[in-house]
Each structure stands twice: as structure tokens, then as C-alpha cells.
PDB file of C-alpha atoms in Angstrom:
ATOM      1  CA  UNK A1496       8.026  -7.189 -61.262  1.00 49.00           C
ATOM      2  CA  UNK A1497      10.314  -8.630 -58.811  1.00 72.00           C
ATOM      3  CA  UNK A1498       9.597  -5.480 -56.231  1.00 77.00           C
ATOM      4  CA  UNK A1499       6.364  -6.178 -56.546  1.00 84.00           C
ATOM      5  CA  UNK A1500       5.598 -10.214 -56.184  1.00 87.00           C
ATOM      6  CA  UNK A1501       8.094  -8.666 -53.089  1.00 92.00           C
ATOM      7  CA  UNK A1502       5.975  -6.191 -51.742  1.00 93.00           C
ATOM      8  CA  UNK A1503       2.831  -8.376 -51.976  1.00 94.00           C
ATOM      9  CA  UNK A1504       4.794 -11.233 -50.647  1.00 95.00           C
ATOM     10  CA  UNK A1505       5.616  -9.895 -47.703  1.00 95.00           C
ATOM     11  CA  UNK A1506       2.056  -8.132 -46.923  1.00 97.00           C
ATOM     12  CA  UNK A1507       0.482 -11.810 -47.213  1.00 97.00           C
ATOM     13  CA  UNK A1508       3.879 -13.074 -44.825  1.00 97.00           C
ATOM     14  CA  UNK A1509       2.803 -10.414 -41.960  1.00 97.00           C
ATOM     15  CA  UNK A1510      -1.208 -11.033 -42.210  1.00 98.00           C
ATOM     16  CA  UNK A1511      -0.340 -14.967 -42.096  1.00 98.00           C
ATOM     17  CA  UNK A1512       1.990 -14.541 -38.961  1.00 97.00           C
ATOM     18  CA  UNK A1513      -0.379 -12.471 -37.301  1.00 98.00           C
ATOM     19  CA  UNK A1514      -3.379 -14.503 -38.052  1.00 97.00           C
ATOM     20  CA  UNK A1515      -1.530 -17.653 -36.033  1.00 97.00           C
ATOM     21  CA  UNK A1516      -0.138 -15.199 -32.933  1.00 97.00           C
ATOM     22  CA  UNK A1517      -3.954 -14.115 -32.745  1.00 97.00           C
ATOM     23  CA  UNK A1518      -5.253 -18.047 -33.237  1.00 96.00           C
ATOM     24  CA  UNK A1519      -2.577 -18.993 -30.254  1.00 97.00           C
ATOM     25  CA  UNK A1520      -3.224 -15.785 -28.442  1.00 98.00           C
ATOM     26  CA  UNK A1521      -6.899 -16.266 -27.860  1.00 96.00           C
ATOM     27  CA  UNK A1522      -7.162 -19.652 -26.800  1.00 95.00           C
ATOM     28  CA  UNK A1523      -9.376 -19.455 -23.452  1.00 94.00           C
ATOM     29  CA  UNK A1524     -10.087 -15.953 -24.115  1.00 94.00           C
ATOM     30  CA  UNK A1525     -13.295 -14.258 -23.856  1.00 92.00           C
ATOM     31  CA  UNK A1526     -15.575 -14.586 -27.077  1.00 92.00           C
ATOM     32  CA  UNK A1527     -18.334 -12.569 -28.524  1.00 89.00           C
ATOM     33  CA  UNK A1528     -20.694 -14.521 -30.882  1.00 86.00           C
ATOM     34  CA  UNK A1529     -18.562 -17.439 -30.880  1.00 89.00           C
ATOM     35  CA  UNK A1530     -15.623 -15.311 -32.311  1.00 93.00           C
ATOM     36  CA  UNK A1531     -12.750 -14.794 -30.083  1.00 96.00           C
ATOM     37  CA  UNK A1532     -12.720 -11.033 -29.280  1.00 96.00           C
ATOM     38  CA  UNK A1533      -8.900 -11.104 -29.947  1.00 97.00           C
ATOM     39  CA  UNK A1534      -9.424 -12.088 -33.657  1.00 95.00           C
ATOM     40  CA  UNK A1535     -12.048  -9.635 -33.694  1.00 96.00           C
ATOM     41  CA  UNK A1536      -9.065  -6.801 -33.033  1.00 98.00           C
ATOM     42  CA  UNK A1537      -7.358  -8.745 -35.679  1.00 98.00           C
ATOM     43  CA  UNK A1538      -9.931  -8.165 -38.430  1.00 97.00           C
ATOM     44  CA  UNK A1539     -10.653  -4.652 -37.455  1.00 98.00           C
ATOM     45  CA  UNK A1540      -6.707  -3.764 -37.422  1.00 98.00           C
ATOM     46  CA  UNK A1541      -5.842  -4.978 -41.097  1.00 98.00           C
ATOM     47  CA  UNK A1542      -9.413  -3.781 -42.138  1.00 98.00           C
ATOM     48  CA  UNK A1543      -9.029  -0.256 -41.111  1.00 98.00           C
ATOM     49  CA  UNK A1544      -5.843   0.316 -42.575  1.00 98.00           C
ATOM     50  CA  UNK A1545      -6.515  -1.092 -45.995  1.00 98.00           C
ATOM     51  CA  UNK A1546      -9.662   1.031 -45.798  1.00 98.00           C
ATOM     52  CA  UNK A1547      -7.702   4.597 -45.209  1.00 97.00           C
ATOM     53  CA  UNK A1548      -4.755   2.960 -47.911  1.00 97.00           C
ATOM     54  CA  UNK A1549      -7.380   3.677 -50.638  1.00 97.00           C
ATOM     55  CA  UNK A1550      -7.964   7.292 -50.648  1.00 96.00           C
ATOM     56  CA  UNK A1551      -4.510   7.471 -49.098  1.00 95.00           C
ATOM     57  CA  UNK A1552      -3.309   5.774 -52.897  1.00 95.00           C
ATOM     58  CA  UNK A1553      -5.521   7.648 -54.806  1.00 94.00           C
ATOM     59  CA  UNK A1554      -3.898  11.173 -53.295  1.00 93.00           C
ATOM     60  CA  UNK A1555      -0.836   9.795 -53.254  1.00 90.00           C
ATOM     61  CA  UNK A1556      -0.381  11.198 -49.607  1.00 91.00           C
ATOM     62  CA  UNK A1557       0.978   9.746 -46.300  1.00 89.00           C
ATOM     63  CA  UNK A1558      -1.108  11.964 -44.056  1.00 86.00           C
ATOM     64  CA  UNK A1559      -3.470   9.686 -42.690  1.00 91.00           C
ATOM     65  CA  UNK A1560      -0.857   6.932 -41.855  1.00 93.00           C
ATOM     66  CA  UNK A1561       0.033   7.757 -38.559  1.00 90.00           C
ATOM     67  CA  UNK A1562      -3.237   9.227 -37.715  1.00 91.00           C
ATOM     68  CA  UNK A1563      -4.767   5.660 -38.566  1.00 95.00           C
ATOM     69  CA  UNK A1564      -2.064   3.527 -36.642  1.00 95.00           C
ATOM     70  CA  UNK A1565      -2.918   5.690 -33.540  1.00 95.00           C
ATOM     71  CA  UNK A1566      -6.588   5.840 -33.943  1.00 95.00           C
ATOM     72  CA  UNK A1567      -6.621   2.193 -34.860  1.00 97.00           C
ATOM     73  CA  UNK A1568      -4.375   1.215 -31.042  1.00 98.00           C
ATOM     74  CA  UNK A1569      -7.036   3.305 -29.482  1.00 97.00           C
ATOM     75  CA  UNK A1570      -9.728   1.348 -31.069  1.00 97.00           C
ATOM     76  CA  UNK A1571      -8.698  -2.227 -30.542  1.00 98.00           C
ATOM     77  CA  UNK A1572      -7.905  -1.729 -27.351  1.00 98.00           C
ATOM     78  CA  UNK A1573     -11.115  -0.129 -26.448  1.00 97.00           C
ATOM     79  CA  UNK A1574     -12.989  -2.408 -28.216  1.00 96.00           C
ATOM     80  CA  UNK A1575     -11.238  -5.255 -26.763  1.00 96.00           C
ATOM     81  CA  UNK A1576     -12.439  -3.383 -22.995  1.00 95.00           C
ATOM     82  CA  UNK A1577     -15.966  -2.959 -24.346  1.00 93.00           C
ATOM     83  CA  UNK A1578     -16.212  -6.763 -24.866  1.00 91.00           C
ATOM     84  CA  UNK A1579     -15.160  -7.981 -21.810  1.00 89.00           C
ATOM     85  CA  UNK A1580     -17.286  -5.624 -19.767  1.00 86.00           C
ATOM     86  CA  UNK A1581     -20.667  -6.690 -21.842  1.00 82.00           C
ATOM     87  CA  UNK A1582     -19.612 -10.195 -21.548  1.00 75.00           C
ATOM     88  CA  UNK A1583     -18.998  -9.777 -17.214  1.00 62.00           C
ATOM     89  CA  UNK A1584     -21.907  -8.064 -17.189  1.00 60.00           C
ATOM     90  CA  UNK A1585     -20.431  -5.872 -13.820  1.00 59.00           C
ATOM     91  CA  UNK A1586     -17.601  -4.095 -15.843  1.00 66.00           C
ATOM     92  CA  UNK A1587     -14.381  -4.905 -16.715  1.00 77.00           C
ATOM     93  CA  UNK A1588     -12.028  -5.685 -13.857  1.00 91.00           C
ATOM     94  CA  UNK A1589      -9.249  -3.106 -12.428  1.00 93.00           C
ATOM     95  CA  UNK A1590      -6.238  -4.294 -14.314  1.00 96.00           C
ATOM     96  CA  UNK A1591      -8.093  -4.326 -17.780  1.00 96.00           C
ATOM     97  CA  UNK A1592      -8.903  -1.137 -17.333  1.00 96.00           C
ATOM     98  CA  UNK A1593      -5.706   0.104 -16.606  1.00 97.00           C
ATOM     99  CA  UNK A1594      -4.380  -1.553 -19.171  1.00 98.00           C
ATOM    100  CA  UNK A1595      -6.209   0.131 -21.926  1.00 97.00           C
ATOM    101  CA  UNK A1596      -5.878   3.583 -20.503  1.00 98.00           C
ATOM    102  CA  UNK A1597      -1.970   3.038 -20.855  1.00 98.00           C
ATOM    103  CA  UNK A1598      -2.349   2.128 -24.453  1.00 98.00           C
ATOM    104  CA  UNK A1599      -4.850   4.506 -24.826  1.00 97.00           C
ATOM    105  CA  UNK A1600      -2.642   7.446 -23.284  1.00 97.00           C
ATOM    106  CA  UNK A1601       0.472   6.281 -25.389  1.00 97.00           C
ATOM    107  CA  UNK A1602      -1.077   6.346 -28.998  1.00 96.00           C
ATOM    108  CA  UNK A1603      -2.989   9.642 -28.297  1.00 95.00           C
ATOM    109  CA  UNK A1604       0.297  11.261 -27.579  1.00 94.00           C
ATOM    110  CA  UNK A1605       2.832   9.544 -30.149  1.00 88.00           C
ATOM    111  CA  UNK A1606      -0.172   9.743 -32.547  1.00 85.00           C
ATOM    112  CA  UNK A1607      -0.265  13.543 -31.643  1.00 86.00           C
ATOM    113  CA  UNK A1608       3.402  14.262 -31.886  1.00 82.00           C
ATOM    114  CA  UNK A1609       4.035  12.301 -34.912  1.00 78.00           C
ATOM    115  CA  UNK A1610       1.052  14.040 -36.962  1.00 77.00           C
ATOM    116  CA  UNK A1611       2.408  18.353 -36.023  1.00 80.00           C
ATOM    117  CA  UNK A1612       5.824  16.730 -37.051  1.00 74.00           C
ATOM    118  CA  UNK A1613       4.289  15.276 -40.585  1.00 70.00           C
ATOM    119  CA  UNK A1614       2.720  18.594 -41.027  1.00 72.00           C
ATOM    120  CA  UNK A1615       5.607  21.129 -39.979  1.00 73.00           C
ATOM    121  CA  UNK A1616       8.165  18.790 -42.021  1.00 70.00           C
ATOM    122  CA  UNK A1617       5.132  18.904 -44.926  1.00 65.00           C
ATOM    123  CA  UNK A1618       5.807  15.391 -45.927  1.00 66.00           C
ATOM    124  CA  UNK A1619       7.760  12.031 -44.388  1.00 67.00           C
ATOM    125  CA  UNK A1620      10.345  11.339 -46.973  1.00 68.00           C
ATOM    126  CA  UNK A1621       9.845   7.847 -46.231  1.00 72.00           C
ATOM    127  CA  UNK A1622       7.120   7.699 -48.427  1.00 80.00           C
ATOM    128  CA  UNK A1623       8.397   9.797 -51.273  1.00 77.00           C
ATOM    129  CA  UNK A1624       8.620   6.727 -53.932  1.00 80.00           C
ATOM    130  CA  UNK A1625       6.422   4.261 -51.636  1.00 89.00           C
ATOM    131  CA  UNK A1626       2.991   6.281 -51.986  1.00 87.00           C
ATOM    132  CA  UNK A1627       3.529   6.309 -55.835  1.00 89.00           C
ATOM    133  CA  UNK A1628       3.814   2.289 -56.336  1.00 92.00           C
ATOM    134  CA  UNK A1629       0.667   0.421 -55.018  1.00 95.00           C
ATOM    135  CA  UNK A1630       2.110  -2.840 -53.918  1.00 94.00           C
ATOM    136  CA  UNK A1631       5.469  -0.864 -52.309  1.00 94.00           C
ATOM    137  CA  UNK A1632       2.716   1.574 -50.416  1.00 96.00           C
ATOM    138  CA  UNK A1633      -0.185  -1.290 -49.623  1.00 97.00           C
ATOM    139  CA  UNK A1634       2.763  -3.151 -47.740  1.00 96.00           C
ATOM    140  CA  UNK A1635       3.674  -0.024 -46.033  1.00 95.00           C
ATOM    141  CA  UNK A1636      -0.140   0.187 -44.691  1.00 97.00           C
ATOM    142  CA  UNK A1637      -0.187  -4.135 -44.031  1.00 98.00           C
ATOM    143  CA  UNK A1638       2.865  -3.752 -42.469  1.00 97.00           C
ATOM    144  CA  UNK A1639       1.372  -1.096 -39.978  1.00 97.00           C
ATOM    145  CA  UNK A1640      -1.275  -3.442 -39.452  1.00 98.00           C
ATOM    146  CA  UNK A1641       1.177  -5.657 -38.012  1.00 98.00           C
ATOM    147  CA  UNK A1642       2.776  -3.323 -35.580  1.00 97.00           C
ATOM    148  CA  UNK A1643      -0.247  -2.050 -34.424  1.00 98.00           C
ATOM    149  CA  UNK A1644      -1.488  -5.906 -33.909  1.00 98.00           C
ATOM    150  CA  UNK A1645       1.458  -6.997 -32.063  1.00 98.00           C
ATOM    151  CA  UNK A1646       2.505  -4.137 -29.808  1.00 98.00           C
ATOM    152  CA  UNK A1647       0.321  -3.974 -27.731  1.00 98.00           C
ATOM    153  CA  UNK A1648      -0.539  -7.974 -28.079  1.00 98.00           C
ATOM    154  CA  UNK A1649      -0.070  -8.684 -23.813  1.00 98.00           C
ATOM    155  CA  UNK A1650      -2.520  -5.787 -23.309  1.00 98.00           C
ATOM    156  CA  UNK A1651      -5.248  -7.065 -25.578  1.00 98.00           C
ATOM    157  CA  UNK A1652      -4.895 -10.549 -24.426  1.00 98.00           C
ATOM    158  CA  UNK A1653      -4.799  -9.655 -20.821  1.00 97.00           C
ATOM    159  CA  UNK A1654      -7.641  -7.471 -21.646  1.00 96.00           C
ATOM    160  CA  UNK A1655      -9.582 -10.601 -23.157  1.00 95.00           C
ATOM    161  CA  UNK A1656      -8.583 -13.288 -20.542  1.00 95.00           C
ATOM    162  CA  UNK A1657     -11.352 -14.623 -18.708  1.00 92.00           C
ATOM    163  CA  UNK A1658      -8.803 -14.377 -15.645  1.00 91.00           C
ATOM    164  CA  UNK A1659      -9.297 -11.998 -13.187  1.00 89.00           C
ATOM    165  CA  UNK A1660      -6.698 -11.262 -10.361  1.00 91.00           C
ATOM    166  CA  UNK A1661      -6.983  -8.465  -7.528  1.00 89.00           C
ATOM    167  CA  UNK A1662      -4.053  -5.703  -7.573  1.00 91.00           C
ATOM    168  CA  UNK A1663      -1.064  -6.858  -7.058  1.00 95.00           C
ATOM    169  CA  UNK A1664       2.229  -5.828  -6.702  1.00 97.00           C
ATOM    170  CA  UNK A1665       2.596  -6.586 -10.878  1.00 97.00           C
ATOM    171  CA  UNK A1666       0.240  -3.894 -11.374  1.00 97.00           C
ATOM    172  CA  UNK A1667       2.018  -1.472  -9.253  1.00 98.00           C
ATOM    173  CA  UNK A1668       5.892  -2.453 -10.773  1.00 98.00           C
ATOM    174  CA  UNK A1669       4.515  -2.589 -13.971  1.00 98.00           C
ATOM    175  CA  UNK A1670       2.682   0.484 -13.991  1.00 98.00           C
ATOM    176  CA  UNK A1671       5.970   2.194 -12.561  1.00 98.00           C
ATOM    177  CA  UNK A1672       8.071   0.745 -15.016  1.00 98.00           C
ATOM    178  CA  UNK A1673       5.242   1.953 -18.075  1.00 98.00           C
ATOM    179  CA  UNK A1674       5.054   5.598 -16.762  1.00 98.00           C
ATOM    180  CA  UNK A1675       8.881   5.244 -16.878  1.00 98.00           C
ATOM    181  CA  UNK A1676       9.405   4.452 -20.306  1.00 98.00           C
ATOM    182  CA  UNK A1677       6.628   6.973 -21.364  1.00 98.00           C
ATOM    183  CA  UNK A1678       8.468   9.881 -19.537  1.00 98.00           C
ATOM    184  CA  UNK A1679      11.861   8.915 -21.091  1.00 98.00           C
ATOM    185  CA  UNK A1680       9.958   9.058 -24.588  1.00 97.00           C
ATOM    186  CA  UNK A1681       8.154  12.365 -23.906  1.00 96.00           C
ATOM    187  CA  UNK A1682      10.689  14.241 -22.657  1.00 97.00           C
ATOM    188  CA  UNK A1683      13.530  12.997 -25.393  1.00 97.00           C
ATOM    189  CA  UNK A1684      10.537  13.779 -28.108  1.00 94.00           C
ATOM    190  CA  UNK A1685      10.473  17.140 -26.622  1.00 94.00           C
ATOM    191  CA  UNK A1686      13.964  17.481 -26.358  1.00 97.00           C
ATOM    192  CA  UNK A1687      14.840  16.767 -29.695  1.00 95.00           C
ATOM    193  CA  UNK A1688      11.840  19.253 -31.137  1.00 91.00           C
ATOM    194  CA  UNK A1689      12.907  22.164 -29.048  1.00 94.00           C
ATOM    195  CA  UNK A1690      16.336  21.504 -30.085  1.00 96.00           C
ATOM    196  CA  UNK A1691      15.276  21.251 -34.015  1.00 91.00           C
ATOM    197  CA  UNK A1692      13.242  24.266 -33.961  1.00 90.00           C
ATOM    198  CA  UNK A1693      16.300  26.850 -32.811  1.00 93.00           C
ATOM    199  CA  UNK A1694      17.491  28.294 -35.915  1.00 92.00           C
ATOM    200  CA  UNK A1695      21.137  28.095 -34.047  1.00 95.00           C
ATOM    201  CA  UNK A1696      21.173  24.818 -34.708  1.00 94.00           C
ATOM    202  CA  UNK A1697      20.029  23.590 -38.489  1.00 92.00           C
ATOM    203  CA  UNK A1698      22.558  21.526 -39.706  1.00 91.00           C
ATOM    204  CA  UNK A1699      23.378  20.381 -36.217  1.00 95.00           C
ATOM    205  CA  UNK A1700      22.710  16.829 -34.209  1.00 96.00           C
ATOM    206  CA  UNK A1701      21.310  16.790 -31.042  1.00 96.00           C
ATOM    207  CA  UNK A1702      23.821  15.464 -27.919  1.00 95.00           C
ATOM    208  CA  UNK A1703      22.531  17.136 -24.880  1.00 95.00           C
ATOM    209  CA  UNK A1704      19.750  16.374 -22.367  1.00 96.00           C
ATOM    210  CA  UNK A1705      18.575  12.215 -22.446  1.00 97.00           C
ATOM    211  CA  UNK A1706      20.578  12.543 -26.202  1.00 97.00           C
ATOM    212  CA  UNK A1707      23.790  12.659 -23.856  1.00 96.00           C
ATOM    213  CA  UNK A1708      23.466   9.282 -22.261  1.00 96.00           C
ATOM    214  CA  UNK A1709      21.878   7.254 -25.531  1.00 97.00           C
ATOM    215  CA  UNK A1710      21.642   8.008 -28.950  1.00 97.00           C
ATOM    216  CA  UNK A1711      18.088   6.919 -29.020  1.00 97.00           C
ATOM    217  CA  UNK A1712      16.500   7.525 -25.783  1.00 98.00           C
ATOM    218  CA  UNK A1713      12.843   7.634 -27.138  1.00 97.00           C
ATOM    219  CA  UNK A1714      13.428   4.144 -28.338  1.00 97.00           C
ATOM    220  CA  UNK A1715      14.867   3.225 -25.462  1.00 98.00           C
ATOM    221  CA  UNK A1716      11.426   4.788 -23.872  1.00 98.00           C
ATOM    222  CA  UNK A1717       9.165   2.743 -25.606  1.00 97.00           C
ATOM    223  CA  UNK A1718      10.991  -0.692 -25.090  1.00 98.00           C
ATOM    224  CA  UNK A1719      10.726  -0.011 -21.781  1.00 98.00           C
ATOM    225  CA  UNK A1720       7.041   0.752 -21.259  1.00 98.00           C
ATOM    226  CA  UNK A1721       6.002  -1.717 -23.420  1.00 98.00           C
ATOM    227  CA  UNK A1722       7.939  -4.387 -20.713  1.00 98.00           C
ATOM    228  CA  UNK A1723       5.681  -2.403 -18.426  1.00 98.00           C
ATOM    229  CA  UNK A1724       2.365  -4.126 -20.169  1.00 98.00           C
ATOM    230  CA  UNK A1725       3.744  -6.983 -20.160  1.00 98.00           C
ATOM    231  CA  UNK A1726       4.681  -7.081 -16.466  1.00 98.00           C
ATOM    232  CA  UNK A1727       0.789  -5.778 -15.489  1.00 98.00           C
ATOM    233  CA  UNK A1728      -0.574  -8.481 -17.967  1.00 98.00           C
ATOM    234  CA  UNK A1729       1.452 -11.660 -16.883  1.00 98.00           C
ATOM    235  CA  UNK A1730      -0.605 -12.480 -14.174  1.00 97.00           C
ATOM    236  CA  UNK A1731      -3.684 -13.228 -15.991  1.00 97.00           C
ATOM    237  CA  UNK A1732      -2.107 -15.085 -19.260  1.00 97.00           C
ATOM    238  CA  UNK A1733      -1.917 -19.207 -19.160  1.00 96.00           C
ATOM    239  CA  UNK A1734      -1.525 -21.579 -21.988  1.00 97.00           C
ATOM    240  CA  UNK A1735      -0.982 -20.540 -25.375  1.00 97.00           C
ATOM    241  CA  UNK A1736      -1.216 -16.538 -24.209  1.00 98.00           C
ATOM    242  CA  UNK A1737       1.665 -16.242 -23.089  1.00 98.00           C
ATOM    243  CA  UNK A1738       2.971 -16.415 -26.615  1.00 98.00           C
ATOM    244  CA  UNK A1739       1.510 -12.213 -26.570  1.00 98.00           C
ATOM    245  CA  UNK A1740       4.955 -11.963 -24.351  1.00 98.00           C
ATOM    246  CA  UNK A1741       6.623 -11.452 -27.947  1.00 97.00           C
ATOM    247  CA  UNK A1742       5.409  -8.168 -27.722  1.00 97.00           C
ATOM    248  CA  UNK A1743       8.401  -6.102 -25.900  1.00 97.00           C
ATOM    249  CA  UNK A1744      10.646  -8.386 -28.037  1.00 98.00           C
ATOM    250  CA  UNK A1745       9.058  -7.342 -31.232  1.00 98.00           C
ATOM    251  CA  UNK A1746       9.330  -3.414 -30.430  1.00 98.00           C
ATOM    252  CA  UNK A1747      12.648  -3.923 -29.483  1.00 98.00           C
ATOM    253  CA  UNK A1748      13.601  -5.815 -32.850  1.00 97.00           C
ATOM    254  CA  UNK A1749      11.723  -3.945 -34.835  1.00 96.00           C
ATOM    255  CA  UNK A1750      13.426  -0.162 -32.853  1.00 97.00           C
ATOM    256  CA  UNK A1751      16.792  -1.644 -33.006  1.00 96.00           C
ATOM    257  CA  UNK A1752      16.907  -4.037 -36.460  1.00 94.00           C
ATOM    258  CA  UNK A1753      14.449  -3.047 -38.941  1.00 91.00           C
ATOM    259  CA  UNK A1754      12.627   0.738 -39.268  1.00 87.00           C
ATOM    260  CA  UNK A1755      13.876   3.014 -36.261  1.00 89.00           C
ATOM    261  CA  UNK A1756      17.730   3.137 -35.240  1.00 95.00           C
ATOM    262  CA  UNK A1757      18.994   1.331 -38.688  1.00 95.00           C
ATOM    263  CA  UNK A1758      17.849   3.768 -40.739  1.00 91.00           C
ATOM    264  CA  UNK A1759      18.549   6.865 -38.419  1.00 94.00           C
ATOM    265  CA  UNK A1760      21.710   6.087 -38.071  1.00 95.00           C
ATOM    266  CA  UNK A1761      22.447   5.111 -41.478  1.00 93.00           C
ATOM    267  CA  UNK A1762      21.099   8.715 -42.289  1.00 92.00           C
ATOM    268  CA  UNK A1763      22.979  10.160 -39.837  1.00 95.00           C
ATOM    269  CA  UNK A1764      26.331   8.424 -41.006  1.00 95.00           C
ATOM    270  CA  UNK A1765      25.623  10.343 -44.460  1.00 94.00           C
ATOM    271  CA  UNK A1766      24.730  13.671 -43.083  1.00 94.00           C
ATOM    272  CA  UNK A1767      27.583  14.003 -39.819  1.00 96.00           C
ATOM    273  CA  UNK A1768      29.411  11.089 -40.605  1.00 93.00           C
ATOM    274  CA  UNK A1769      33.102  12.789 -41.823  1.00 92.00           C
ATOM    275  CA  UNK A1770      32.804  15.025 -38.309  1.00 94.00           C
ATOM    276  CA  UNK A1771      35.047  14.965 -35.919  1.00 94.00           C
ATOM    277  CA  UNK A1772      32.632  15.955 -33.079  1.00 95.00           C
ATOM    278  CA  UNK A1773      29.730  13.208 -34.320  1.00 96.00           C
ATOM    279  CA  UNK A1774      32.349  10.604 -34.441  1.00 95.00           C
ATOM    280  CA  UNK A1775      33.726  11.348 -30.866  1.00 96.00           C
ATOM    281  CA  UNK A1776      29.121  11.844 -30.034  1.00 96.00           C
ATOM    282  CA  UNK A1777      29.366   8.050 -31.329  1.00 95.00           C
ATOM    283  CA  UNK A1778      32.683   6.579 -30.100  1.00 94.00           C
ATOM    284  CA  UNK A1779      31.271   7.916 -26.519  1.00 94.00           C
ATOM    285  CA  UNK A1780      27.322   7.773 -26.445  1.00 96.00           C
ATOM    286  CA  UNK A1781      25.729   4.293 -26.241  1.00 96.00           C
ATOM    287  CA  UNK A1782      23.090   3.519 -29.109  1.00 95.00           C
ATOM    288  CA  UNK A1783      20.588   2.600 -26.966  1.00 96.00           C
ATOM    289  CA  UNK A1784      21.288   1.883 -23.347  1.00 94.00           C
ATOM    290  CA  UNK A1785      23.086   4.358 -20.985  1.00 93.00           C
ATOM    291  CA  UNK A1786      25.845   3.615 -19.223  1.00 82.00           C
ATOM    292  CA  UNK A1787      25.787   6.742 -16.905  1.00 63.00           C
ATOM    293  CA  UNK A1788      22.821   8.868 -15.960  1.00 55.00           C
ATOM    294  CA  UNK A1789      23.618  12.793 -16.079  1.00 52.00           C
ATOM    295  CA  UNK A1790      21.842  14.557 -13.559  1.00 44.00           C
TER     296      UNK A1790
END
């Protein structure tokens, strides 16, 4: 019982908090019908994933969960862009549009990667005893709605500011620093697959390539390209928007405290933990920042 007044708890916690960043967040933003377009992307996002949780319950099956979180960043954002250039009337302006097709590029390919790795693994053991409980698994799905709200917060309120700035030299740095971060990701993603699908080395860790400088260099990716938004999107926040600035900080709480390196690395500790080699990997490789760059 106590799991449970948890698990419900904490889905009503994350729907609250993101209900208030959304209230703050679109103050002087754009509005559709009197309803500001941001809360619009609010509804929509918890919405769509309690939707997909019900047939997702009922089969007792994660397979739609990362499909949904990707398909539901490519929706908000777009829909968020759709607004703004009905309500201008000439189309939305240079930086908004830019600023969806880096969100939209990112969730296509993480949504991508993260679905043939659900379906060559057969199942993410994450949700082995979640997907059987309904409050444990409905918070898994709120909770999603959360991180799909608040990631990519700057971009939607940027996207729904009434503000409108020429290119700058914001939109240049942070574009640079976005494609950046999504290289780092890609090519540690594809790193780490090549390296799991060589029979040579089942059982094994990966330490070479971006794996060799940082023990999570896809993490370290995505930190780093979602500072990128926020340095194209600063330009056009005031007021209460710049609150969306949480954004990078979330990611990187959420990568580095809660779901991503925390749990990898308590996983690891079990699997490699008593080796000699992982414990010299760890002694010598940063957890998330590099301190040299091997070329």
C-alpha cells in the first residue's frame, strides 16, 4: 500500500511541478484561443502518454514507451511551431524554426536507436516488475511526461515568445555547441553498439573510442546540446521565461543523479566490480567529463 500511495504520490508531485514551470513559462507568450500555446504542449504531453499507458498496461509491455516519448518531443515542438506561424500570419521566424528542427532531429534519432535496442535486447529490464503494478508503471509513463515537458522547455518557450530577434551570433554558438553534443552522443551510441554486437566481447565493458576519455560520453552528449538550446533561445526569453533555463540543469540532474549514470554504474559495480582491469577503467576514466581528449 505504501508503494503505491508512493507511486501515485509522486505522479501527482511531477504533473503539479510542471503545471507551475508551464504557468511561469508562458507568461507573455503567444496564445491560441486565449490558452497559452505552452500549456497547450503541457496538456498534450501528459495526455498522450497516459493514452499509450493503457494498452501499454493491459499487454503488460514497454514497447511503446520510448516510441511515445520521441513521437510526443516531435509533436510538441511542432505543434508549438505550427502556432506561432498561424498566429504571425508570415511564418515563424528563423530561430524558431531552427529550434524545432534540432529537437526534431534529436528525438527521431534517440527515439530510433533506443526502439532496434528494445527490440534486439527483446525487453528493457527496467520494466520487468514496473509494467505488472499499475501505479509503479502509470508513474513510469507520468514521469516521462515530465522529461519530455521539461527538456526541451527553452526550445518551446523560445518557440512561443512573441520576441523575434535577427541571427545572431547566439544562433551560430549555440547551434555549434548543439551539433556538438549530438555528435558526441551519436558516435558513443554507435560505439558502444558496434562494440556490444562482437561476439569477442560478451561479458566485456566497453573502454575504447569516446568510452576512453568518460565513462558516459553519450550523457555527456546530451548535456551538452541541450546547453546548445538554451544558448539559441536566450535571446528571445524575458520575465518569468527565463525560468525554461532549468532545462540543461534538469538533464544534467536527472543523467548524473537519478535514472542514467546511478543506475549504470551501480549495475556495472555488480557485474565488473571485483576486476582488476574495471577498477583501474574507473580509478583512471572520468564519469562524465574528460580530462584529456585522445585523438
Amino acid at each position: 500500500m505504501n508503494s503505491e500511495f508512493s507511486s501515485y504520490t509522486v505522479s501527482i508531485i511531477s504533473v503539479c511541478l510542471c503545471s507551475l514551470v508551464g504557468v511561469a513559462c508562458s507568461q507573455g507568450g503567444v496564445q491560441s484561443g486565449g490558452y497559452p500555446i505552452l500549456f497547450i504542449c503541457l496538456i498534450i504531453t501528459f495526455l498522450l502518454q497516459w493514452l499509450i499507458f493503457i494498452p501499454s498496461f493491459l499487454w503488460e509491455t514497454e514497447r511503446f514507451y520510448d516510441l511515445t516519448g520521441s513521437f510526443t518531443f516531435l509533436l510538441i515542438t511542432n505543434t508549438a511551431l505550427h502556432f506561432k506561424s498561424n498566429i504571425h500570419g508570415t511564418g515563424a521566424d528563423t530561430r524558431s524554426i531552427i529550434l524545432c528542427a534540432l529537437v526534431s532531429i534529436w528525438a527521431l534519432r534517440l527515439g530510433g536507436f533506443l526502439l532496434m535496442r528494445v527490440y534486439r535486447v527483446g525487453e528493457d529490464r527496467r520494466f520487468r516488475d514496473w509494467k505488472k503494478s499499475f501505479p509503479l508503471f502509470f508513474r513510469t509513463w507520468t514521469l516521462q511526461g515530465m522529461w519530455v515537458f521539461i527538456t526541451p522547455l527553452t526550445a518551446l518557450t523560445a518557440i512561443t515568445s512573441p520576441k523575434i530577434t535577427s541571427i545572431d551570433w547566439t544562433l551560430y554558438l549555440g547551434s555549434l555547441v548543439w551539433l556538438c553534443g549530438f555528435v558526441t552522443e551519436v558516435v558513443a551510441d554507435i560505439q558502444k553498439s558496434r562494440f556490444k554486437s562482437d561476439e569477442k566481447n560478451k561479458n566485456k565493458f566497453i573502454k575504447s573510442g569516446l568510452w576512453s576519455i568518460s565513462r558516459h560520453p553519450n550523457y555527456l552528449g546530451e548535456i551538452i546540446l541541450w546547453i546548445g538550446i538554451s544558448i539559441i533561445s536566450f535571446p528571445v526569453l524575458a520575465g518569468w521565461q527565463y525560468l525554461s533555463l532549468i532545462s540543461p540543469v534538469f538533464v544534467y540532474l536527472l543523467l548524473t543523479k537519478v535514472s542514467g549514470i546511478p543506475i549504470l554504474e551501480s549495475n556495472a559495480e555488480k557485474k565488473w566490480g571485483k576486476g582488476k582491469d574495471y577498477q583501474a577503467y574507473i580509478k583512471n576514466t572520468p564519469r562524465l567529463f574528460p580530462k584529456r581528449v585522445n585523438i
